[in-house]
Every structure is written in C-alpha cells, then in structure tokens.
Short mmCIF file of C-alpha atoms in Angstrom, two decimals:
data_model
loop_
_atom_site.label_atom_id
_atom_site.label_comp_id
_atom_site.label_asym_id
_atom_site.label_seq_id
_atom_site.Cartn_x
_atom_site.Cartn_y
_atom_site.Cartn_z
CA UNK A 4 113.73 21.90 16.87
CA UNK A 5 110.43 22.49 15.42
CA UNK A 6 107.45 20.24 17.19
CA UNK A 7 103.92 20.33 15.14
CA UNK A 8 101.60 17.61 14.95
CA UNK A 9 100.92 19.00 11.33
CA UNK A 10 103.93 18.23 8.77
CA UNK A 11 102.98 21.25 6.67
CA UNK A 12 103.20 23.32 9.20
CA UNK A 13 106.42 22.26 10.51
CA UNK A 14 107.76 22.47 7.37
CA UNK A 15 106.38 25.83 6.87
CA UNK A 16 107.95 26.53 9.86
CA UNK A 17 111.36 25.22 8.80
CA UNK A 18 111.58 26.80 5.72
CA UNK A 19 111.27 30.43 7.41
CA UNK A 20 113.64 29.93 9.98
CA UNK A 21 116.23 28.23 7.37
CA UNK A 22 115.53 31.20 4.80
CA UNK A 23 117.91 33.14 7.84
CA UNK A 24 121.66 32.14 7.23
CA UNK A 25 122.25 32.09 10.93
CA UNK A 26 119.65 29.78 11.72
CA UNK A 27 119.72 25.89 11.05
CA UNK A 28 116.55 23.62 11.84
CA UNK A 29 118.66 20.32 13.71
CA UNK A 30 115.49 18.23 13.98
CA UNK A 31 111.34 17.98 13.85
CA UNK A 32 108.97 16.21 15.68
CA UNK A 33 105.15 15.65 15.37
CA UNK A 34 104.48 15.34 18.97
CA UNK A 35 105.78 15.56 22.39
CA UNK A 36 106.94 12.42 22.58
CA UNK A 37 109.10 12.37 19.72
CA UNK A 38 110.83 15.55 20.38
CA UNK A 39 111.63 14.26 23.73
CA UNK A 40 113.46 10.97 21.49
CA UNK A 41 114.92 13.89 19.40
CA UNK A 42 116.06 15.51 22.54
CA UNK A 43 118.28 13.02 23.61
CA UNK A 44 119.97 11.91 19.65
CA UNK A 45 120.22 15.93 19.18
CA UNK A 46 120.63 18.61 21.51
CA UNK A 47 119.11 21.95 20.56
CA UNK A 48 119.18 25.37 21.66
CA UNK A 49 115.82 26.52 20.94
CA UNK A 50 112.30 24.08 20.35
CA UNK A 51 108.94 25.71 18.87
CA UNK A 52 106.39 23.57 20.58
CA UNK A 53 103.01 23.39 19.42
CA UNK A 54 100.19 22.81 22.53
CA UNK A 55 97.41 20.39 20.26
CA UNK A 56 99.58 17.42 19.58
CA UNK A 57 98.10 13.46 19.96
CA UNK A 58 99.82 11.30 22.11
CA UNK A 59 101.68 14.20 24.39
CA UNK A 60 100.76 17.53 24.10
CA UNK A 61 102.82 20.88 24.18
CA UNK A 62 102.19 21.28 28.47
CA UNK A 63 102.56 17.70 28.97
CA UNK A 64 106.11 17.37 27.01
CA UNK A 65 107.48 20.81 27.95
CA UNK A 66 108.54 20.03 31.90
CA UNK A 67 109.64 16.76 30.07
CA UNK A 68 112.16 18.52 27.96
CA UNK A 69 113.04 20.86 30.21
CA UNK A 70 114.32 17.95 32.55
CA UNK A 71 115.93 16.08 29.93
CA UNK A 72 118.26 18.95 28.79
CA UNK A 73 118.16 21.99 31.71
CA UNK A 74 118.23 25.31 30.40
CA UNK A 75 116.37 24.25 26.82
CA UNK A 76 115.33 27.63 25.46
CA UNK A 77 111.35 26.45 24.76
CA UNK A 78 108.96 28.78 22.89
CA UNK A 79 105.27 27.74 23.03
CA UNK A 80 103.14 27.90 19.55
CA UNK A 81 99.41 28.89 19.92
CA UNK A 82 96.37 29.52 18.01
CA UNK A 83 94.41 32.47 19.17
CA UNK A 84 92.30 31.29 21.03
CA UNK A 85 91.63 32.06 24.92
CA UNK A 86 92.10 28.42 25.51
CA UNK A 87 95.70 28.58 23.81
CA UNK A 88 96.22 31.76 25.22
CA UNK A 89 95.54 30.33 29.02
CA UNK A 90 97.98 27.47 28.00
CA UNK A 91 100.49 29.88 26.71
CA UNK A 92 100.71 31.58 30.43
CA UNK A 93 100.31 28.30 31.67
CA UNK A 94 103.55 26.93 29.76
CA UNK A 95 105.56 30.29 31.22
CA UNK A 96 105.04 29.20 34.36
CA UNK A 97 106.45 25.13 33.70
CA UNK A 98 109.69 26.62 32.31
CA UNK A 99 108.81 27.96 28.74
CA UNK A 100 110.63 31.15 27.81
CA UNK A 101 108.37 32.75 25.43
CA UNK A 102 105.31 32.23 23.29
CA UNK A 103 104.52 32.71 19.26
CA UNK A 104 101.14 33.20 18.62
CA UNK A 105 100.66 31.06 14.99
CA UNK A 106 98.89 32.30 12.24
CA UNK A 107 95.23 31.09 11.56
CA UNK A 108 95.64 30.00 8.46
CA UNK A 109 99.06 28.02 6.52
CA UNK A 110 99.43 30.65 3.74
CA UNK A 111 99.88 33.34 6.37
CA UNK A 112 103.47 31.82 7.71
CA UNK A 113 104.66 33.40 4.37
CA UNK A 114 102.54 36.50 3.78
CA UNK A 115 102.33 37.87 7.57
CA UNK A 116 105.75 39.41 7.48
CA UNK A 117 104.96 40.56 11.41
CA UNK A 118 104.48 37.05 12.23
CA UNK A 119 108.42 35.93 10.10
CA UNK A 120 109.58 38.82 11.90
CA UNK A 121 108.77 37.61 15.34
CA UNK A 122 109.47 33.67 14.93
CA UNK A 123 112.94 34.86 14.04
CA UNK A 124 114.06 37.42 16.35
CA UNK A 125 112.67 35.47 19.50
CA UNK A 126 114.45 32.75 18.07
CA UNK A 127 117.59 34.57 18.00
CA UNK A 128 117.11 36.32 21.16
CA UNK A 129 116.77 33.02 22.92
CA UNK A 130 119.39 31.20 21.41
CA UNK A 131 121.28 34.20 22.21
CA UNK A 132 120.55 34.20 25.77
CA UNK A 133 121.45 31.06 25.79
CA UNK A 134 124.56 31.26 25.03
CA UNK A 135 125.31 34.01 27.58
CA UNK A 136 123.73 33.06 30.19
CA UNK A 137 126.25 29.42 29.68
CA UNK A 138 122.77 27.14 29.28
CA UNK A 139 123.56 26.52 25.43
CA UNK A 140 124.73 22.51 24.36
CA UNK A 141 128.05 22.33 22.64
CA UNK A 142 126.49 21.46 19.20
CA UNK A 143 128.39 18.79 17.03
CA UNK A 144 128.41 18.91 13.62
CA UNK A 145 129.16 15.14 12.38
CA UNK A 146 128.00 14.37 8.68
CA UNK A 147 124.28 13.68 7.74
CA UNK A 148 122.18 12.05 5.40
CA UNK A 149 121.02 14.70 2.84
CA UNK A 150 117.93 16.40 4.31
CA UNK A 151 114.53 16.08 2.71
CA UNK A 152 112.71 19.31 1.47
CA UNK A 153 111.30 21.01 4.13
CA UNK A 154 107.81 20.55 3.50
CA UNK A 155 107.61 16.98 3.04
CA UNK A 156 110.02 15.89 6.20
CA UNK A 157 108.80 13.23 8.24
CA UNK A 158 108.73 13.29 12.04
CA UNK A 159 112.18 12.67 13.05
CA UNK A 160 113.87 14.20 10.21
CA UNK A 161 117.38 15.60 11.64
CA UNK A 162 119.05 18.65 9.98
CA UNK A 163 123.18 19.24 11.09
CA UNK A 164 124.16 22.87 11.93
CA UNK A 165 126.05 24.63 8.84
CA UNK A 166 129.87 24.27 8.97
CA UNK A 167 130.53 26.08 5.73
CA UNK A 168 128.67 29.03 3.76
CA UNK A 169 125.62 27.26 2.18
CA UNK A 170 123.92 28.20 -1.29
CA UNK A 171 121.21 31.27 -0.53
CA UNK A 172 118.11 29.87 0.23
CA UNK A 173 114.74 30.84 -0.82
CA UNK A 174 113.20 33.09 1.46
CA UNK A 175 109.43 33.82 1.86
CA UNK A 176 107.71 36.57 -0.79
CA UNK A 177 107.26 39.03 2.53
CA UNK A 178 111.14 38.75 4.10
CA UNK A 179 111.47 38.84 7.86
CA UNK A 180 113.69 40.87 10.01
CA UNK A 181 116.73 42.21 7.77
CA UNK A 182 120.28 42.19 8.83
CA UNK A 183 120.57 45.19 9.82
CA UNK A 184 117.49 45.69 11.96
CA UNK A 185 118.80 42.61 13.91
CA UNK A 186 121.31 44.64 16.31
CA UNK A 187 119.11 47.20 17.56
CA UNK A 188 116.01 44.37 17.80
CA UNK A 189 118.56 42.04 19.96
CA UNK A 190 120.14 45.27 21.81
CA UNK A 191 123.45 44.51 20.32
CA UNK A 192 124.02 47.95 19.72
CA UNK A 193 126.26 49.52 22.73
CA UNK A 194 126.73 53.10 23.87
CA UNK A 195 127.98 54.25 27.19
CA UNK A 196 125.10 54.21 29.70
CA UNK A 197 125.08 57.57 32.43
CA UNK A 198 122.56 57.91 34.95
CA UNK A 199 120.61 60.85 35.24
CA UNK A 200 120.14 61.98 38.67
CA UNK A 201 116.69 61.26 40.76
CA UNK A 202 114.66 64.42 40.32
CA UNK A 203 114.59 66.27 44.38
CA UNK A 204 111.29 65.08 46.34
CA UNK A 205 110.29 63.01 43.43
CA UNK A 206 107.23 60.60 44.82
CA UNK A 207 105.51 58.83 41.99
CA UNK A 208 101.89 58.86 42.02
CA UNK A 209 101.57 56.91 38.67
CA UNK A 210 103.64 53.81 37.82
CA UNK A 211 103.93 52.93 33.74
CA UNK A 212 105.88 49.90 32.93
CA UNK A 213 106.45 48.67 29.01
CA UNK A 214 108.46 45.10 28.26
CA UNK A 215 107.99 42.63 25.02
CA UNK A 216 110.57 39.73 24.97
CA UNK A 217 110.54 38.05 28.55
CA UNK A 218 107.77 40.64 29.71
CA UNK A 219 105.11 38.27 31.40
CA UNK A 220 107.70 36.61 33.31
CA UNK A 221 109.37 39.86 34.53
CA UNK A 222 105.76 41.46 35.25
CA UNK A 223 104.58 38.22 37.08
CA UNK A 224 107.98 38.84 39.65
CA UNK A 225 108.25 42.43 39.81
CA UNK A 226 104.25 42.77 40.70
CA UNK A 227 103.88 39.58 42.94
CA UNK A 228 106.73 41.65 45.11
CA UNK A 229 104.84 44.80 44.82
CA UNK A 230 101.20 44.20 45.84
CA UNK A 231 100.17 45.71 48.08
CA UNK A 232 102.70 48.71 47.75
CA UNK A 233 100.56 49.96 44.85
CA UNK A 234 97.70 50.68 46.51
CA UNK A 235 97.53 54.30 45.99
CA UNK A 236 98.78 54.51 43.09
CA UNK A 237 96.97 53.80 39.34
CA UNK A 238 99.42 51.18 37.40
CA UNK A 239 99.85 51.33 33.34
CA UNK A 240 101.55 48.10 31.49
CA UNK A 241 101.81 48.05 27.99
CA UNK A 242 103.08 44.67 27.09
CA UNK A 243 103.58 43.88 23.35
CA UNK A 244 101.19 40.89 22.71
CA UNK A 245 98.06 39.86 20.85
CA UNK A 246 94.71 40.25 21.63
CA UNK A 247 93.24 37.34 23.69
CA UNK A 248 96.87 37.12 24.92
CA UNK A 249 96.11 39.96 27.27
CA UNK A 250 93.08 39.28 29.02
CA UNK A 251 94.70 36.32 30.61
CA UNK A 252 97.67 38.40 31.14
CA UNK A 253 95.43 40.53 33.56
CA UNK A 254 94.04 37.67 34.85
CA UNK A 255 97.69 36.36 35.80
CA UNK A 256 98.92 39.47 37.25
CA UNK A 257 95.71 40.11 38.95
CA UNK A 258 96.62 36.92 40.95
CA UNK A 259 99.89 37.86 41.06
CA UNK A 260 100.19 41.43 42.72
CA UNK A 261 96.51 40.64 44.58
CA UNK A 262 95.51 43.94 42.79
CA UNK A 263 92.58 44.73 40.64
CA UNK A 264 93.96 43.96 36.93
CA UNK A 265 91.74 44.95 33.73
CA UNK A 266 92.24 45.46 30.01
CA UNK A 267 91.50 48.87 29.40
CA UNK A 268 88.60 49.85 27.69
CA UNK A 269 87.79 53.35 25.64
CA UNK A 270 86.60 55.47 28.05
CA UNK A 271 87.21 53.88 31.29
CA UNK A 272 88.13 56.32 34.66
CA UNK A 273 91.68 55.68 35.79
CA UNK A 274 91.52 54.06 39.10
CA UNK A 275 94.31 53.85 42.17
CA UNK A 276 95.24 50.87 43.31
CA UNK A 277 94.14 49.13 40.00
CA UNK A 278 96.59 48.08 37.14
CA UNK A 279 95.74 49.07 33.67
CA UNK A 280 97.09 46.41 30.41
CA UNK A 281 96.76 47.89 27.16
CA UNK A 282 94.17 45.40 25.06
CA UNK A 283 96.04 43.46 22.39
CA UNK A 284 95.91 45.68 19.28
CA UNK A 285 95.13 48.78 20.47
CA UNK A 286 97.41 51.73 21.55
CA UNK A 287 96.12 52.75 25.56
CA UNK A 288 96.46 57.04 25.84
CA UNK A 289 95.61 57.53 28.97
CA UNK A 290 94.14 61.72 28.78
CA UNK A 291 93.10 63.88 30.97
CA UNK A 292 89.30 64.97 31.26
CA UNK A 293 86.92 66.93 33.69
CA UNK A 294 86.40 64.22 35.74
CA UNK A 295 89.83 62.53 36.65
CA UNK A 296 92.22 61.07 33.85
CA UNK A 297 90.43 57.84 31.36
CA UNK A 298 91.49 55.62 29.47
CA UNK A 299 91.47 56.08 25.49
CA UNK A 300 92.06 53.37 22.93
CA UNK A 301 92.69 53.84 19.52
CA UNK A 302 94.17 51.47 16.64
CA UNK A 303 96.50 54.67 14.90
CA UNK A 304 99.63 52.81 12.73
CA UNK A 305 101.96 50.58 14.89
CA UNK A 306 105.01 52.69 16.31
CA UNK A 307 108.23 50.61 16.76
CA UNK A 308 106.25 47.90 14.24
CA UNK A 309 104.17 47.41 17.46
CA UNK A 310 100.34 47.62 18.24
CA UNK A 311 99.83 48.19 21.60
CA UNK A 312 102.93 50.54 22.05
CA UNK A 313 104.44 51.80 25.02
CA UNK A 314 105.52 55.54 23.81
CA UNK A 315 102.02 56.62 23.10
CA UNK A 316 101.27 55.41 26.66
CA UNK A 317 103.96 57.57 27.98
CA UNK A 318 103.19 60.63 25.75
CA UNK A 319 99.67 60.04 27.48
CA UNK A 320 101.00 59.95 30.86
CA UNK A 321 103.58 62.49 30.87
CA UNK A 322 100.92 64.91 30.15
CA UNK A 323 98.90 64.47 33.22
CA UNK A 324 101.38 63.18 35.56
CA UNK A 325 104.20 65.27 34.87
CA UNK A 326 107.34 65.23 37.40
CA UNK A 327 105.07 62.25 39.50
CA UNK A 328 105.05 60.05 36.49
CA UNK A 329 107.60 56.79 37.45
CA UNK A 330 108.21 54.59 34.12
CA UNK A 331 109.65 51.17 34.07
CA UNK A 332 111.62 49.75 30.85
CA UNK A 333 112.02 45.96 31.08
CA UNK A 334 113.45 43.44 29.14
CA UNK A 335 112.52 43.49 25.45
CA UNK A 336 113.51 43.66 21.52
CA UNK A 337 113.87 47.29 19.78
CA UNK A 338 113.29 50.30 21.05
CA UNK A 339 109.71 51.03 22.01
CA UNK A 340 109.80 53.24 25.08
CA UNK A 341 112.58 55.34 24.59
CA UNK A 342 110.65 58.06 22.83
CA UNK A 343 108.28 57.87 25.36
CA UNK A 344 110.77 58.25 27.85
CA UNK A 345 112.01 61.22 26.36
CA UNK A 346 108.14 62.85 27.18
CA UNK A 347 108.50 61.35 30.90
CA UNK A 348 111.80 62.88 31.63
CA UNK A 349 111.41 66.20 29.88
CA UNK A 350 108.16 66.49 32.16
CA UNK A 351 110.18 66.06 35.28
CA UNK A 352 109.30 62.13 35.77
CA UNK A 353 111.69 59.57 36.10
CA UNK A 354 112.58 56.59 34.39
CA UNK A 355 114.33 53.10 34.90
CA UNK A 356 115.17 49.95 33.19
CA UNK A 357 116.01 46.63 33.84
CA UNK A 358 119.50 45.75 33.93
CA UNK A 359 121.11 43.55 31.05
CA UNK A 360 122.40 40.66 32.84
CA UNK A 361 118.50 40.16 33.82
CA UNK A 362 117.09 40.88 30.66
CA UNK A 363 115.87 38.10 28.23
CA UNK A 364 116.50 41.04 25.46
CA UNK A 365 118.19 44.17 26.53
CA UNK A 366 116.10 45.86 23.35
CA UNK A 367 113.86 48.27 24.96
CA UNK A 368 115.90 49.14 28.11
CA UNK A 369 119.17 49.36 26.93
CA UNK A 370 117.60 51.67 24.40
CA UNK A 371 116.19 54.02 27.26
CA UNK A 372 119.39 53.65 29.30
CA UNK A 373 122.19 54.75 26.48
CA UNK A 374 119.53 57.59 25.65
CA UNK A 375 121.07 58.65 28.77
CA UNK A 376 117.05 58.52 30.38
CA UNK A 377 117.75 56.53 33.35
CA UNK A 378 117.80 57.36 37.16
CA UNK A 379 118.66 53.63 37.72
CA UNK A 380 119.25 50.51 35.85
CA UNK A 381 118.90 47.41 37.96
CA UNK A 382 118.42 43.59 38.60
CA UNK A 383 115.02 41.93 38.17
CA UNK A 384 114.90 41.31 41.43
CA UNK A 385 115.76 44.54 42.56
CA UNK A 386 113.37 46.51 40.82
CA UNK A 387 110.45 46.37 43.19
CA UNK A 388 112.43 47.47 46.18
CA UNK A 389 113.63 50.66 43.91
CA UNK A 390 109.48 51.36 43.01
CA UNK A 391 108.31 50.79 46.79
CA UNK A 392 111.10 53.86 47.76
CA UNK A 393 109.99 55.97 45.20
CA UNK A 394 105.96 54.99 45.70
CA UNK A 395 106.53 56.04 49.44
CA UNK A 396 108.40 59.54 49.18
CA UNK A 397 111.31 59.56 47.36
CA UNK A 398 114.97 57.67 46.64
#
C-alpha cells in the first residue's frame, strides 16, 4: 500500500514499484485515515507511509496500523529535512521497520536510479522478512474492477495481486535494481559459513560496526546494552543513510548507549569512550597522524553503490589498529563490509556478524560470514555480551 497525501506522487510511486514483475501495488491512500479503511478491506504486506498528510499524519496512523494488522511491514517516507528526519527515528521506535528518504522534487522518482533502487529492494526485503519470519497475510486474489492508470488513481483505488504473467510494463528511463543484483542485495545467495578461530589474547581496543537495512534498530539494542562497557574504547559506525538522517542518528544512540555520539568531522582527534557515525555522504577514514589517530572525510565514488561505506572505514582502521581492531557486520542488503573485513582479518583483528534469523537482510553479514571472515555469527541479542568479553580481555 502506498499512503501520500499527494496523488502524483503516489502514483509516481506506484508506477516504480509495478514496473518490478514481483511487485503488485493492492491499494493507495491519501492519508492515514484512509489507509487504516484500506487496512481492514485489503491486507498488505508492506505500506510506504508518508509523515505530512491532513487529517492523520504518518506518526499518528502508523501505531494505528500496526494494531489493526500485527506484524505490518511499515516503511516511513520523508523529505530531507531534520524535522522528517527526527520523525523518521521517531516512527522506528512506534513499530516502523525502515525509512525511504523521498526525493525533493517529482521528476526525480524516475531519474534518481539510487532512489528506484532503494524503494524496491527494501520493499522486497521486508516483504521478504515477512514472510519468514510467519507475520505475512494470506493474500486473496478475488477479481477486480480494472485499475485506473497509476497516476491519476484516486484515494482508495485497490489493485489485486497478479495470478497470471502480466504484459511487461513500462519501467522508468533510469531502471532500478536488475534481476540479478537482487540475490546478493537480499542475501539470497548461500555458501557454507566456517568460523575462523578467535585470534590468542585478542582484546579489542577499537570497536567498528557497519549495517544498512534494519541498522538503526539493531544499533539502538546492541549499544543501549553496551554503554558503559565502551568506555575505553573509541567506537566507529558507518550506517548507510543520508545526510540529515545521521545527525539524529547520533543523537539517538547518544541517548541510547549514554555515550558521547558525534558525526565525524574532517579532521577531528579520535576519542575513547566516544562513538564516531560517518556523516551522510561522506566516506569516514579514520588515519593515523602524529598526534593520535583523526578522523578524515572525503566524498571519493560510492563503493558497494554506497556513500558513506563501511570498507573504506575498515581499510582505515585496520591500518592503525591492527590485531586490536574488533568489527561488527549487522543486518543489511549487499555486500559492503566484506572487503573491509578482508583488511581487518589479514591485520590480525577479528570480525563478527549478526546471525540470519535476526537479521532484517542477511546482505552484508552473510556476505562477511561465507567469506569465511567470522570468529562468531550470533543473535541480536547476543551480540553485546560477545563485544563486552572481547572489550575486557579476550573470548
């Protein structure tokens, strides 16, 4: 279900999710309150909710929708602003599972091919989950009315799921994610996962942690168990989002682990006991000077189709940290990290990812783990217990 106050943007919306054969738009809405009469005539697996709607907004309806059908897969749909942004973490914590950031302008839903890409692989991913994780509806498919085009459907326009191969649709000038970049970016590709062993003595004196998909939830429970544990230790995260998108991350995790959290800036001194969050946009190399290790900042191309990136973070880090250089892979699409990884472990550190059953995406760690990179591959809620050992002298 797509939910927009604006009916060219929803259909906008429609059209690039429907240009993907395995996707089918069941219904629209222009505000909360409509979706949540949707809700109950159509169950969905998967609802792009706009925040600015009149009558009930995006936070207002999402708790609402949640409650009427548990386990309702709901992506939040921002402008970038720090307002939206604050919303956007907001929303994670009232049950949303992810957030799109929406493009400032209507002609960009077509010509940003980063922004197609990412409205349908978190779509995927979440439907995906759902279905594994046993939260999906049983969809029916009973006969409709013929649908109106896209662009001009009015606010409780309901679309049926396919039941038979449909004509090819027109897809958008700049064409999202392809086929066959779909199984690595959902971590459907499967190899045999061994463990490498812990490294003797290893005590980490630097923790790095990369996620995308699922990441601000996973970083908001992994850190508000660690805290205090981190105290003399400098903390790295490199979470795939937006500018704007990150300050209030730091803000949230700041609150969350009771720690020091600050975007890093060219040129800042690494600091222990204070977490580090690569600014939206930029790559964050940590390097080594005269004076202690800083914090550099660069915009070089996007690795893994993603600016900030975790493996130039790791390259960074493996060079100064060496064998005391603890990584964390959690949940996530594709594959940034495991080159990085490669740098960590061939330095002596250690790296470990979250496990899949916990994963919104298992992209990015099941990448590191059937690289054969891991010393462990756990639970969620696991994961802190695992850091603590290794913060305080060893597995």
């Amino acid at each position: 279900m797509v939910v927009d106050d604006s009916a060219v943007i929803r259909g906008l919306f429609i059209r690039v999710l429907e240009a993907d054969p395995e996707i089918r738009v069941v219904a629209s809405a222009a505000n909360g309150r409509i979706a949540l009469n949707q809700l109950k005539r159509q169950p969905v697996e998967v609802v792009v909710l706009d925040i600015e709607m009149p009558e009930m907004d995006g936070l207002t309806a999402l708790p609402e929708l949640v409650r009427a059908q548990p386990g309702l897969k709901v992506i939040m749909a921002s402008t970038l602003t720090r307002k939206n942004a604050a919303v956007s973490m907001e929303a994670l914590a009232k049950g949303a599972v992810d957030y799109i950031p929406k493009p400032s302008a209507t002609s960009e839903v077509y010509s940003n091919e980063g922004f197609s890409r990412e409205l349908l692989a978190k779509v995927k991913a979440h439907a995906d989950r759902g279905r594994r994780d046993g939260t999906a509806p049983a969809l029916g498919g009973g006969a409709a009315a013929p649908a109106a085009p896209a662009a001009a459907a009015s606010p409780t326009t309901a679309y049926r799921p396919r039941t038979e191969p449909a004509a090819p649709a027109a897809r958008p000038a700049a064409a999202p994610a392809t086929a066959a970049d779909l199984p690595q970016r959902l971590g459907l590709q499967r190899k045999p996962v061994v463990l490498r062993p812990f490294p003797p003595a290893f005590r980490a004196k630097a923790l790095a942690v990369g996620s995308s998909t699922g990441g601000p939830q996973a970083l908001f429970t992994l850190f508000g168990a660690l805290g205090p544990a981190l105290q003399r230790i400098p903390v790295f995260i490199t979470q795939h989002m937006p500018a704007t998108f990150t300050t209030i991350l730091a803000e949230h995790l700041a609150r969350a682990s009771g720690l020091p959290c600050v975007e890093a800036e060219d040129g800042m001194p690494v600091k222990a006991g204070r977490i580090h969050v690569a600014r939206g946009d930029w790559h964050m190399v940590p390097t080594e000077a005269a004076g202690g290790a800083v914090i550099r900042i660069n915009q070089d191309a996007p690795e893994n189709f993603c600016r900030p990136a975790v493996d130039p973070m790791l390259r960074g880090l493996a060079k100064i940290y060496g064998r005391n250089l603890l990584t964390v892979i959690l949940t996530g699409m594709g594959s940034d990290g495991q080159r990085g990884g490669e740098h960590v472990v061939q330095a002596g550190g250690v790296v470990m990812a979250q496990d899949e059953a916990s994963s919104v995406v298992w992209g990015m760690p099941g990448a590191a783990a059937q690289a054969g990179l891991c010393s462990a591959v756990l639970p969620l809620d696991r994961m802190a217990g695992e850091v603590r050992r290794l913060v305080d002298g060893g597995p």
